[in-house]
Coordinates of C-alpha atoms and ligand atoms in Angstrom, one line a residue:
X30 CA -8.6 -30.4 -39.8
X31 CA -9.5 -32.4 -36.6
X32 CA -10.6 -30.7 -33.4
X33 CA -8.4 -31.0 -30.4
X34 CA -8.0 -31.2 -26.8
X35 CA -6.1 -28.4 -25.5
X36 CA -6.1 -30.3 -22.2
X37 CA -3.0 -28.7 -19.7
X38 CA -2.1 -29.0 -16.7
X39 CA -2.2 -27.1 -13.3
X40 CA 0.2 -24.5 -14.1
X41 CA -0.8 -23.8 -17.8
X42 CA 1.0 -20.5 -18.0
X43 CA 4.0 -21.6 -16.7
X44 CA 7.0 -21.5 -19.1
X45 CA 7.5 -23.6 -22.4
X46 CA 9.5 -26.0 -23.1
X47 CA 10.8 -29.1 -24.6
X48 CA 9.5 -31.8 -27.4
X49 CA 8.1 -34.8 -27.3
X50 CA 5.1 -36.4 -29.4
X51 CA 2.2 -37.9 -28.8
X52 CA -0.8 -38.7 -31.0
X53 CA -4.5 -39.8 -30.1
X54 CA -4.3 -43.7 -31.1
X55 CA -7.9 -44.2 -32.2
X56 CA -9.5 -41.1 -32.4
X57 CA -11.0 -40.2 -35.8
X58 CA -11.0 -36.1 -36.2
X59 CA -14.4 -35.1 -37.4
X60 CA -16.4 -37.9 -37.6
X61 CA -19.3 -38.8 -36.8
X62 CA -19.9 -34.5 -36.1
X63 CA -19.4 -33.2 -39.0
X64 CA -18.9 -29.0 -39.9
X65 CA -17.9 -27.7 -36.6
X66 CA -16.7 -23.8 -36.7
X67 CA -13.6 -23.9 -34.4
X68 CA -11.7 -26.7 -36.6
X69 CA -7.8 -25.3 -36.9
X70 CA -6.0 -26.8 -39.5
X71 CA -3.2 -27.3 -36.6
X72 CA -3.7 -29.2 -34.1
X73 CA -2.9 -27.2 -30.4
X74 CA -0.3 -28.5 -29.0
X75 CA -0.1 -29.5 -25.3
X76 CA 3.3 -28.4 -24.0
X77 CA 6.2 -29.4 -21.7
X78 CA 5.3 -26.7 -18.9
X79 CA 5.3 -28.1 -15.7
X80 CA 8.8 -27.5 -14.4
X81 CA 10.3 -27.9 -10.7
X82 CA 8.3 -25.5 -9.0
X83 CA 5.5 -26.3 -10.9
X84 CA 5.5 -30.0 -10.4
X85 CA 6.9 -28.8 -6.5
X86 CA 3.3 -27.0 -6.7
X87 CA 1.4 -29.8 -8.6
X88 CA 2.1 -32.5 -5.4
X89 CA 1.7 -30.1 -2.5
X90 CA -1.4 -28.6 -4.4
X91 CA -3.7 -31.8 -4.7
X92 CA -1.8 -33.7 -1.7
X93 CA -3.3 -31.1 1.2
X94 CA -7.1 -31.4 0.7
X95 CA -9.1 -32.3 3.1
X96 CA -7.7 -34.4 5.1
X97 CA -5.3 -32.5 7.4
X98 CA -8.6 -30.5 8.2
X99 CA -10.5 -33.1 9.2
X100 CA -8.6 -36.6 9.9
X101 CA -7.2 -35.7 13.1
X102 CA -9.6 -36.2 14.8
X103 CA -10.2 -39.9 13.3
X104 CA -7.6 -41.2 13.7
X105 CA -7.0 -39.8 18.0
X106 CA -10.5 -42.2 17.6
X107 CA -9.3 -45.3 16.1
X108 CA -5.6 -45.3 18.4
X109 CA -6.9 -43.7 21.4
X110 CA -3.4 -42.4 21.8
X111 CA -1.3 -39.4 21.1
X112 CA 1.6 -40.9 20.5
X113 CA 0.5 -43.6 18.7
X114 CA -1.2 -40.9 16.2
X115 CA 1.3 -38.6 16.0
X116 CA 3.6 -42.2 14.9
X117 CA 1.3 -43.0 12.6
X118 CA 0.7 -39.7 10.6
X119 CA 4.6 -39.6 10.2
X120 CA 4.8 -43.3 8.8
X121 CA 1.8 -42.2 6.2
X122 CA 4.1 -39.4 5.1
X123 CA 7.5 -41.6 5.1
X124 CA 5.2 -44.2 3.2
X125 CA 3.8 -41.9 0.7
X126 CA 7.8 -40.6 0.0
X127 CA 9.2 -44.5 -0.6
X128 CA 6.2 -45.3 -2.6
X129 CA 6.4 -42.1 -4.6
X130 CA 10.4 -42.8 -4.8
X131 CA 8.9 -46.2 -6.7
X132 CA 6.8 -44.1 -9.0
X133 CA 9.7 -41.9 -9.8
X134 CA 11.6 -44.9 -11.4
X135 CA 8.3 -46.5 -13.1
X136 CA 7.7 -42.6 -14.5
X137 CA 10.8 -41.9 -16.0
X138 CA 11.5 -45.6 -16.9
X139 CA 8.1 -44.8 -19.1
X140 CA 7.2 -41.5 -19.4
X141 CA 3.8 -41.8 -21.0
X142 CA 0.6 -40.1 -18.9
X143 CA -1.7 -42.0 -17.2
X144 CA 0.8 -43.4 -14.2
X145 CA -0.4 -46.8 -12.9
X146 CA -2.3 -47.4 -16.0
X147 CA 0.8 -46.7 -18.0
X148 CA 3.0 -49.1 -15.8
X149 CA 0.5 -52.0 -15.8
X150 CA 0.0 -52.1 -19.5
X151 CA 4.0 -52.3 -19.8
X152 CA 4.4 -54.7 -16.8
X153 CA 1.5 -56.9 -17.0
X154 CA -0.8 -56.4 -20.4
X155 CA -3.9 -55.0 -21.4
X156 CA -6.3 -56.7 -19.1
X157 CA -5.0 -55.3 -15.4
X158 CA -4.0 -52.0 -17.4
X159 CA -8.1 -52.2 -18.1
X160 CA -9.1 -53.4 -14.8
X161 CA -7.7 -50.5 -13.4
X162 CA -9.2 -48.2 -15.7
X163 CA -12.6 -49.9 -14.9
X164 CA -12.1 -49.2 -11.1
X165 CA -10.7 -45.6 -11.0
X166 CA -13.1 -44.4 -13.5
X167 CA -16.3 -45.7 -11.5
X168 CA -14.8 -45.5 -8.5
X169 CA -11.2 -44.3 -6.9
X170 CA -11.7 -40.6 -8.6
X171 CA -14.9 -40.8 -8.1
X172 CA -15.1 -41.3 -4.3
X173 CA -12.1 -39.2 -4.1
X174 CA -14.3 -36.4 -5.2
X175 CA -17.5 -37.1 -3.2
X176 CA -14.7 -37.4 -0.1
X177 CA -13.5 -33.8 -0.8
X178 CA -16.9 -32.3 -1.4
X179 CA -18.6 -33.7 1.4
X180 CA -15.4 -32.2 3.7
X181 CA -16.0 -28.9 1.7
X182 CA -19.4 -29.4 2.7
X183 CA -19.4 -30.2 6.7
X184 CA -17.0 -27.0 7.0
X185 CA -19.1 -24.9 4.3
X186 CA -21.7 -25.2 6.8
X187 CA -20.3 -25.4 10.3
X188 CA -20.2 -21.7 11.0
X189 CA -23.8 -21.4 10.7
X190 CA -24.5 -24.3 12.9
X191 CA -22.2 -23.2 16.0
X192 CA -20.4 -26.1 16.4
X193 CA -22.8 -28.3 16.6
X194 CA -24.0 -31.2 14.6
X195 CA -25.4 -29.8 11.1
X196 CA -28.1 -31.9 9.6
X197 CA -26.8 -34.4 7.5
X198 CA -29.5 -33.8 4.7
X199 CA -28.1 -30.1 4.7
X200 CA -24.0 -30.9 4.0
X201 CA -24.8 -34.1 1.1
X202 CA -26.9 -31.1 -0.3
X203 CA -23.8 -28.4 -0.2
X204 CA -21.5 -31.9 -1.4
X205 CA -23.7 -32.5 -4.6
X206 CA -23.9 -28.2 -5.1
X207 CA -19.7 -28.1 -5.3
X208 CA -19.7 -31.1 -7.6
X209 CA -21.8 -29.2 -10.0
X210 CA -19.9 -26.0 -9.6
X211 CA -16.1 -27.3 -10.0
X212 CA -18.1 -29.5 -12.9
X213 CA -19.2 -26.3 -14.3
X214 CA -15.6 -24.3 -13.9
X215 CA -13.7 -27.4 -15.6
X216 CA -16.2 -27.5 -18.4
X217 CA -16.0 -24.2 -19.0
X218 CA -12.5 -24.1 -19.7
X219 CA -9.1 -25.5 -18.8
X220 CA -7.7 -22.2 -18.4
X221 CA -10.1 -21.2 -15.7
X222 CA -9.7 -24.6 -14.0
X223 CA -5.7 -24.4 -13.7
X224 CA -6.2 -20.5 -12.1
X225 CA -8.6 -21.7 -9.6
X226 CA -6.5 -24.6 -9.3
X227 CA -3.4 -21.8 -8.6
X228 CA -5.1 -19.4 -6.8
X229 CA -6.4 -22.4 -4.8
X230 CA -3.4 -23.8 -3.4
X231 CA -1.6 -20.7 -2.3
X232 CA -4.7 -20.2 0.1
X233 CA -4.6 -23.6 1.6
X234 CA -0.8 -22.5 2.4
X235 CA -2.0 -20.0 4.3
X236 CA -4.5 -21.9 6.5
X237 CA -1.7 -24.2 7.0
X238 CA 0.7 -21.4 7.9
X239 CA -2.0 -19.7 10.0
X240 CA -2.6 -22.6 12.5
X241 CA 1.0 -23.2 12.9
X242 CA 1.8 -20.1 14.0
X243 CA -1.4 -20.2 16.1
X244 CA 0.1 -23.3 18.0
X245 CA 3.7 -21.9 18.0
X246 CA 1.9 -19.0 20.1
X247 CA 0.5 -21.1 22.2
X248 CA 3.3 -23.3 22.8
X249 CA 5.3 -20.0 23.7
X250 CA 3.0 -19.0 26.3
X251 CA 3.8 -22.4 27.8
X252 CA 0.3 -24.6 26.8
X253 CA 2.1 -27.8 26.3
X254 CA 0.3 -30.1 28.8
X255 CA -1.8 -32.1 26.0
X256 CA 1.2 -32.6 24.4
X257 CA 3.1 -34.2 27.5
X258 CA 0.3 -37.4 27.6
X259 CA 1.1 -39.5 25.0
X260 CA -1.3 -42.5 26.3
X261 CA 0.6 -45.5 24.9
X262 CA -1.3 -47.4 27.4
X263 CA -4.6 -46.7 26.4
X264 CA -4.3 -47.0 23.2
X265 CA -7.3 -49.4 21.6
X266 CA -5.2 -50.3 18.6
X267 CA -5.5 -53.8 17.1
X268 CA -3.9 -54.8 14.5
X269 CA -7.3 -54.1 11.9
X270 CA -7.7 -50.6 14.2
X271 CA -4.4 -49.5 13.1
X272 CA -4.8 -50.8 9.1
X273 CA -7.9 -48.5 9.2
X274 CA -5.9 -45.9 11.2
X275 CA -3.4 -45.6 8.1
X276 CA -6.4 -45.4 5.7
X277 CA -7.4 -42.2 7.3
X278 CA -3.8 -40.8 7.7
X279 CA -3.1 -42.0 4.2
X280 CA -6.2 -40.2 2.7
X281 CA -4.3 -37.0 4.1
X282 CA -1.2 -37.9 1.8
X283 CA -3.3 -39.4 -1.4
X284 CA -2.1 -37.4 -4.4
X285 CA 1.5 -38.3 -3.8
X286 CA 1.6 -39.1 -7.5
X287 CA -0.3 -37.3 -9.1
X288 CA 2.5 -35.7 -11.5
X289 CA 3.1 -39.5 -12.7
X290 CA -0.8 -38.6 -14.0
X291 CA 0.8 -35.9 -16.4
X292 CA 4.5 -36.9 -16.8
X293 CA 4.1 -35.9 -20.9
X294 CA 3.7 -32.7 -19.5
X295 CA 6.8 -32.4 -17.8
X296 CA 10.1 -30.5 -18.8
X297 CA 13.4 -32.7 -18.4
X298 CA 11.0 -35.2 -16.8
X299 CA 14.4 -37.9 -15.4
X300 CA 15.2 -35.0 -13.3
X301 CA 12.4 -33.3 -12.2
X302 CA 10.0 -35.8 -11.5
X303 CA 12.2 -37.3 -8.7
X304 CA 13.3 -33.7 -7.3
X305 CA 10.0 -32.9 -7.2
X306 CA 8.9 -36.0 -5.5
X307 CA 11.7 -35.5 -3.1
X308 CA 10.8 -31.7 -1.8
X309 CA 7.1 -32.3 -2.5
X310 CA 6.2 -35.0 0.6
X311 CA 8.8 -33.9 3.0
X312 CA 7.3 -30.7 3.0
X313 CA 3.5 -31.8 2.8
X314 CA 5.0 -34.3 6.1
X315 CA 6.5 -31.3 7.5
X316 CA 3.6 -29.5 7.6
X317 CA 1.4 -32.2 8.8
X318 CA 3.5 -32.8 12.0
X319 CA 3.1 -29.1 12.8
X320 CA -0.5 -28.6 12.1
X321 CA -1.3 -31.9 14.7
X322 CA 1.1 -30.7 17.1
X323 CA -0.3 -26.7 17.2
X324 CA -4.1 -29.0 17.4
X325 CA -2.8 -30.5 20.5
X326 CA -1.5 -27.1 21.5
X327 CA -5.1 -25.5 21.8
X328 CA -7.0 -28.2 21.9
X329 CA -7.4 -31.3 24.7
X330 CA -7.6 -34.9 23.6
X331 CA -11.3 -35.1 24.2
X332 CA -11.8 -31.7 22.5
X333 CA -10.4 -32.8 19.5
X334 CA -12.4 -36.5 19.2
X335 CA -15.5 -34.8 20.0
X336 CA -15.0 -31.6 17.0
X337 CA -16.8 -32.8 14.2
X338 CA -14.3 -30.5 12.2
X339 CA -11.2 -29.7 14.2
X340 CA -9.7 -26.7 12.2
X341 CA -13.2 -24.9 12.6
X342 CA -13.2 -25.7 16.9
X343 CA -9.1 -24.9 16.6
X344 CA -10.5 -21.1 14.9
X345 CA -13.2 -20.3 17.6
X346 CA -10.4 -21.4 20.1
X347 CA -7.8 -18.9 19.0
X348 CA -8.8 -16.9 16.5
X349 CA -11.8 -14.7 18.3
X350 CA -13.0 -12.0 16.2
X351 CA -11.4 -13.9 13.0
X352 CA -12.6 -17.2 13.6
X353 CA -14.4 -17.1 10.7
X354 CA -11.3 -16.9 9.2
X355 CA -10.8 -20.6 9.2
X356 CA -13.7 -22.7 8.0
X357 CA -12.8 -20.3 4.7
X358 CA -10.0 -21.2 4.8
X359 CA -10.6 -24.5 4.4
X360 CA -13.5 -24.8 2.0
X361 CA -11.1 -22.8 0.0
X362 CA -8.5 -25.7 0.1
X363 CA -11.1 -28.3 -0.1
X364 CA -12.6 -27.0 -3.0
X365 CA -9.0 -26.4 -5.0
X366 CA -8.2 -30.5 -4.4
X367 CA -11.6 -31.3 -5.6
X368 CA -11.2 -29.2 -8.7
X369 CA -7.4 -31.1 -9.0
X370 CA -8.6 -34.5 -8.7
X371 CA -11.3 -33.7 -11.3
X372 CA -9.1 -31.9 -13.6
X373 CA -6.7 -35.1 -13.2
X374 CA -9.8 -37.9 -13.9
X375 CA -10.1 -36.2 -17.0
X376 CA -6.6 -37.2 -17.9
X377 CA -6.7 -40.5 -17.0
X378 CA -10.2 -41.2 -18.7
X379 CA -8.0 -39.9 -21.8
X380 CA -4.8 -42.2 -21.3
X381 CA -7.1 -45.4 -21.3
X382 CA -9.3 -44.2 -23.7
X383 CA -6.8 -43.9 -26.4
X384 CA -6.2 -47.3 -26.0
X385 CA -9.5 -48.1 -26.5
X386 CA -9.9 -49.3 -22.9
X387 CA -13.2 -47.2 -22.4
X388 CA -15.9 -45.8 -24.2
X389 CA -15.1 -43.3 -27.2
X390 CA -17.6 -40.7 -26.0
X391 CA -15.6 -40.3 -22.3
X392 CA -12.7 -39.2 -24.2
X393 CA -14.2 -36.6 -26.2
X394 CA -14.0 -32.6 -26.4
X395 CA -16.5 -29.7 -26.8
X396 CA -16.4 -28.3 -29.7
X397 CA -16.0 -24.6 -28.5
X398 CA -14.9 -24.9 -25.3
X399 CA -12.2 -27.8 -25.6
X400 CA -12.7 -29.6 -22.4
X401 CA -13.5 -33.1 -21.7
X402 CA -16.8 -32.9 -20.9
X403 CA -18.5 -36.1 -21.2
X404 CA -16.1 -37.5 -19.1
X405 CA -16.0 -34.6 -16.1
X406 CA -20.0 -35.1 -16.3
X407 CA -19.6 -39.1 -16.2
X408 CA -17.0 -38.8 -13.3
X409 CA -19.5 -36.2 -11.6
X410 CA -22.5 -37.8 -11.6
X411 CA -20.8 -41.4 -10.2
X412 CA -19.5 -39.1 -7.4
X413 CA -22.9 -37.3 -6.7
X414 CA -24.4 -41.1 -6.4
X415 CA -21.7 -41.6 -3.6
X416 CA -22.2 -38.0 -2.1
X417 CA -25.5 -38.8 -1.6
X418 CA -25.1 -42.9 -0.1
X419 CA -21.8 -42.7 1.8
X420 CA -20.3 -41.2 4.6
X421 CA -16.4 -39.4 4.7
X422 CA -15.8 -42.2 7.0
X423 CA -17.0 -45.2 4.9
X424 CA -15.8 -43.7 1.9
X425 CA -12.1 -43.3 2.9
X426 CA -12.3 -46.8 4.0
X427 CA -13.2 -48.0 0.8
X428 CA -11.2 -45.9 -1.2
X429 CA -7.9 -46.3 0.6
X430 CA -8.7 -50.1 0.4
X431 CA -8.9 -50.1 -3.6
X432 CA -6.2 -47.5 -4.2
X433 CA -3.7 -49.8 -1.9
X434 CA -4.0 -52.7 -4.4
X435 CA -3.4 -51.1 -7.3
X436 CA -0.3 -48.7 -5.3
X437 CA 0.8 -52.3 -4.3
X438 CA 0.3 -53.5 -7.9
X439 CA 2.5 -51.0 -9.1
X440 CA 5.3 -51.7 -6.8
X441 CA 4.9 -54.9 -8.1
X442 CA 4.9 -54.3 -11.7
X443 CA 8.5 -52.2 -10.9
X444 CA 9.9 -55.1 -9.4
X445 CA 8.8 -57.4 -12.4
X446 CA 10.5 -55.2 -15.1
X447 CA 13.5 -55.5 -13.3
X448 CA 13.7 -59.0 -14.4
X449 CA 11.1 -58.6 -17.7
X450 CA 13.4 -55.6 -18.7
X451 CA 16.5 -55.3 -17.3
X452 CA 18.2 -53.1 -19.9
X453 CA 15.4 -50.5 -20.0
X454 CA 16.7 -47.3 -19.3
X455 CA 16.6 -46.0 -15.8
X456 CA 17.0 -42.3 -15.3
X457 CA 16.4 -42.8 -11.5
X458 CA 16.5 -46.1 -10.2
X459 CA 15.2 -46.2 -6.5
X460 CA 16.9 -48.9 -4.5
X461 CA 15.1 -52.4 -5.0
X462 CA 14.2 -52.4 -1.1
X463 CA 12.0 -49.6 -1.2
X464 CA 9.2 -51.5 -3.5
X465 CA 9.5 -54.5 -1.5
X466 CA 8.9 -52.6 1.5
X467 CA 6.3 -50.8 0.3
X468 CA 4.6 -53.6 -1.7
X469 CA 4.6 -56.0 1.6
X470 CA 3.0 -52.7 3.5
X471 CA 0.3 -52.5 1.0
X472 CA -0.7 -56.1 1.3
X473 CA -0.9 -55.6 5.2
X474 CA -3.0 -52.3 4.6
X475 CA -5.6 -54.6 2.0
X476 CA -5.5 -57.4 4.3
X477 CA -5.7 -56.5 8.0
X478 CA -8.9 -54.9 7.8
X479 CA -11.1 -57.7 6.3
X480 CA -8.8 -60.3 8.9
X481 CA -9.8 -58.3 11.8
X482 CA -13.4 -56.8 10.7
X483 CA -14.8 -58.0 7.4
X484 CA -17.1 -55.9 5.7
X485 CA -19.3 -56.2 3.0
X486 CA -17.9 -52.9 1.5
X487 CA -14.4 -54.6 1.1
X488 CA -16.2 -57.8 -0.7
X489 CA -18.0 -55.7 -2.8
X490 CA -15.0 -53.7 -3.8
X491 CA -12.9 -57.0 -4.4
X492 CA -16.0 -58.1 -6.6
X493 CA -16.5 -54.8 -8.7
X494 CA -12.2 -55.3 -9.5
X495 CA -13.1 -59.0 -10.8
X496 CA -16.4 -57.6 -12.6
X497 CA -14.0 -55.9 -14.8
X498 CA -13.0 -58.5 -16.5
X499 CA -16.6 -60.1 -17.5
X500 CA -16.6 -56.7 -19.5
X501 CA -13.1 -56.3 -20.5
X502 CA -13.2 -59.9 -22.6
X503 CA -16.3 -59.3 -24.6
X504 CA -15.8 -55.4 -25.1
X505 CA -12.0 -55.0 -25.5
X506 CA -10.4 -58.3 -26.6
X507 CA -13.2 -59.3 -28.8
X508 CA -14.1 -55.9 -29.9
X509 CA -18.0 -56.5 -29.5
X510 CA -19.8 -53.5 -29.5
X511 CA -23.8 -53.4 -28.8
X512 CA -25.8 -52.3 -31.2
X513 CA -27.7 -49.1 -30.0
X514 CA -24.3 -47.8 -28.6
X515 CA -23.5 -45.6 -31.9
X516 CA -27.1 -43.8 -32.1
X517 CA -26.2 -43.0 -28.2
X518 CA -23.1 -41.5 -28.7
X519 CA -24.4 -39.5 -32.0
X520 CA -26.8 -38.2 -29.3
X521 CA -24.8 -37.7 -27.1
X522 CA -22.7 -35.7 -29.2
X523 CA -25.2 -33.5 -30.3
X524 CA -26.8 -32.7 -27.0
X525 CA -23.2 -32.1 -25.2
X526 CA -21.5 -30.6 -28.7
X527 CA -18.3 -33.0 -28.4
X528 CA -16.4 -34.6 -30.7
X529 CA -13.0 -36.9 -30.9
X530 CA -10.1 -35.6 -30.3
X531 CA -6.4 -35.3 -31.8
X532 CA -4.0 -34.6 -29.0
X533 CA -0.3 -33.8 -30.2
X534 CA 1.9 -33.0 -27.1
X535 CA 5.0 -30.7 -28.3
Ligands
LIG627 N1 -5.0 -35.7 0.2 C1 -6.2 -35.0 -0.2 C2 -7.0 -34.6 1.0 O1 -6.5 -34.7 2.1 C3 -7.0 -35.9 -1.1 C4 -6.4 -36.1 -2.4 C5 -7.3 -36.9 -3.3 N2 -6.5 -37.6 -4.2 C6 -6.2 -37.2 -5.4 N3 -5.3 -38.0 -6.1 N4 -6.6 -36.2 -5.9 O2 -8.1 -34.2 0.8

């Protein structure tokens, strides 16, 4: 009997449901590790459980992180303008719904796990399918977590520094300490992971819910005056300024599809994948628009570009004896997204490496304790490297610029299977304008920036994409393995008690 992953998702204990197989492509069962005690002659099944209001949860739940906490304030910076803001966080959320309408025909179209990877194999072939592999392993879910932590981190610490700057040595310390605790809870065991994961997202709710009705109260007693300048005319936007401006709105919306990450998961997946989709980001957009507009409500322009962390300056403004209430509040939230976007890398690293598109070891399980390990600790240590070199700014920079290639790539590899596969079945078929759109946006959003500012990072990110393919040729076409690599995964084995896996989804 083979050992097995009993990976699941967010909602674990949701409800059961429905069939559908899939087996581990290249995974031996037992070798290699011989004699391990928890071997069941069945494998565990991974189940159809994330319904509507699961997947409603599973969208909303990774998609409010950080960001809303923070970006603000960033992006008042980069516009110098209200308006101009407040225009710009609503296009982020209407471009997050059109682009996720796109994912909802690529993930019913093909309804394997793994989302872009998935699309690209289909679309375009093993070697972008690998590329991007290559990049969100070592780095899109990697910065995403080092983003996360390091918000976690600046607001962990902010009450103790009254509001002003805290030393930078002290949050990258906090950053690398939540790594290794959300390393340790999704190591320990799935179970534990999707509560927190639960529990997690029904606070940030309440943070959200608690400075609207803060601004609402404010509003009432009349305190609209920041509100009524919305500066067009001083606004410092270029064309670059406003690229980058979208990066940091966009960070706020990342995680738009994230349920394309699990769609083996999900029950009746033609309909609730696109229902989902379609209350998800209208309500994370809803909320977003109320939270910036209760900011302005308590807060001046100036205020707000000068708070290092504006939920924390919005708490001591309004909240008085409860201001503590809100740097919680969001450490809370910050740390539930970070333990999402982890618990999702750990998918992903499984979806490529069944193909054989990475290393055997990152898709491996512990023994006892069935999680991925080797690939949470992999993911973990790439993002404490970043923790500890970047900033949030720099880092959502690059990030947004890598993760809009491959969100354009996949609009483009839905318009190509419209002519590669026309009689594929469609459950949901988004009207063909939407990708286009979306596709030509992304291309502005990868190309403005370096245009009007080039900067290394973007080089370097451009180069680390094309690097990808120097190792995908020899590696995975070729099949070349070096020498040495066996006696490090036997060690590895031993010292981290993993072995393959055989996944069957039911
Ligand atoms: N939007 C989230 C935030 O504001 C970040 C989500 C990270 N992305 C992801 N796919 N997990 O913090």
């Amino acid at each position: 009997g083979g050992l097995v992953w009993r990976g699941c998702t967010a909602e674990c204990d949701a409800e059961d449901g429905t069939a559908g197989t899939l087996t581990d492509g290249n995974a031996n069962p037992g070798d290699k590790l011989e004699g391990s005690d928890a071997a069941p002659d069945d494998p565990v099944h991974l189940k159809r459980r994330v319904g509507l209001f699961s997947g409603v949860a599973l969208i909303v739940g990774t998609m409010i992180g950080s960001g809303i906490f923070v970006s603000p304030s960033g992006l008042l910076v980069r516009t110098g303008s209200v308006g101009i803001s407040f225009i710009i966080w609503m296009a982020c959320g209407l471009l997050s719904l059109l682009g996720a309408l796109a994912y909802a025909e690529l993930g019913t179209m093909n309804t394997s796990s793994g989302a872009e990877y998935a699309y690209f194999m289909d679309a375009f072939g093993g070697p972008p399918a690998f590329l991007f592999s290559w990049v969100s392993t070592l780095v899109l879910k990697p910065s995403q977590m080092a983003i996360i932590c390091l918000s976690f981190a600046k607001y962990a610490v902010e009450p103790f520094v009254a509001e002003c700057e805290p030393p930078d040595s002290l949050v990258k310390l906090v950053a690398v300490i939540c790594i290794v605790m959300i390393l340790a809870v999704n190591c320990y065991s799935v179970n534990l992971a999707t509560n927190v994961q639960n529990i997690f997202t029904a606070a940030k709710l309440a943070a959200i819910a608690i400075i609207v009705c803060g601004g609402a109260y404010k509003l009432i007693l009349g305190n609209t005056r920041h509100l009524q300048e919305p500066n067009f005319a001083s606004s410092t936007a270029t064309l670059g300024n406003i690229a980058t401006a979208f990066y940091t709105g966009l960070w706020a919306y990342d995680g738009w599809n994230n349920l394309n990450y699990v769609t083996e998961e999900i029950k009746n997946p033609s309909k609730n994948l696109p229902l989902s989709i379609i209350i998800g980001i209208p309500l994370v957009t809803l909320c977003y628009a109320l939270v910036n507009v209760s900011y302005l409500a308590v807060m001046s322009v100036s205020e707000m570009t000068d708070s290092d962390a504006v939920a924390v300056t919005f708490g001591n403004r309004l909240l008085g004896p409860m201001a503590w209430l809100m740097p919680l509040a969001v450490t809370i939230s910050t740390f539930g997204s970070a333990n999402g976007t982890l618990f999702v890398a750990g998918r992903l690293c499984f979806a490529a490496s069944r193909e054989g598109h990475l290393l055997d070891i990152l898709s491996y399980v512990h023994v006892r304790r069935f999680t991925p390990a080797p690939g949470l600790i992999f993911h973990s240590l790439i993002a404490v490297a970043m923790v500890l070199s970047g900033t949030i700014d720099s880092l959502i920079d690059f990030f947004s610029f890598t993760a809009w290639i491959f969100y354009g790539g996949a609009m483009l590899a839905l318009i190509v299977m419209r002519y590669t596969k026309p009689h594929a079945p469609r459950p949901y078929k988004v009207p063909i304008i939407i990708p286009i759109l979306v596709l030509v946006v992304s291309t502005y959003l990868v190309v403005a920036p370096i245009v009007d500012k080039p900067q290394w990072e973007y080089l370097y990110a451009a180069a680390f994409i094309l690097a990808g393919l120097v190792v995908y040729v020899p590696f995975v076409k070729w099949g070349f393995s070096l020498p040495f690599m066996d006696k490090i995964t036997v060690l590895l084995q031993m010292v981290l008690e993993v072995v393959p896996t055989s996944t069957t989804f039911e």
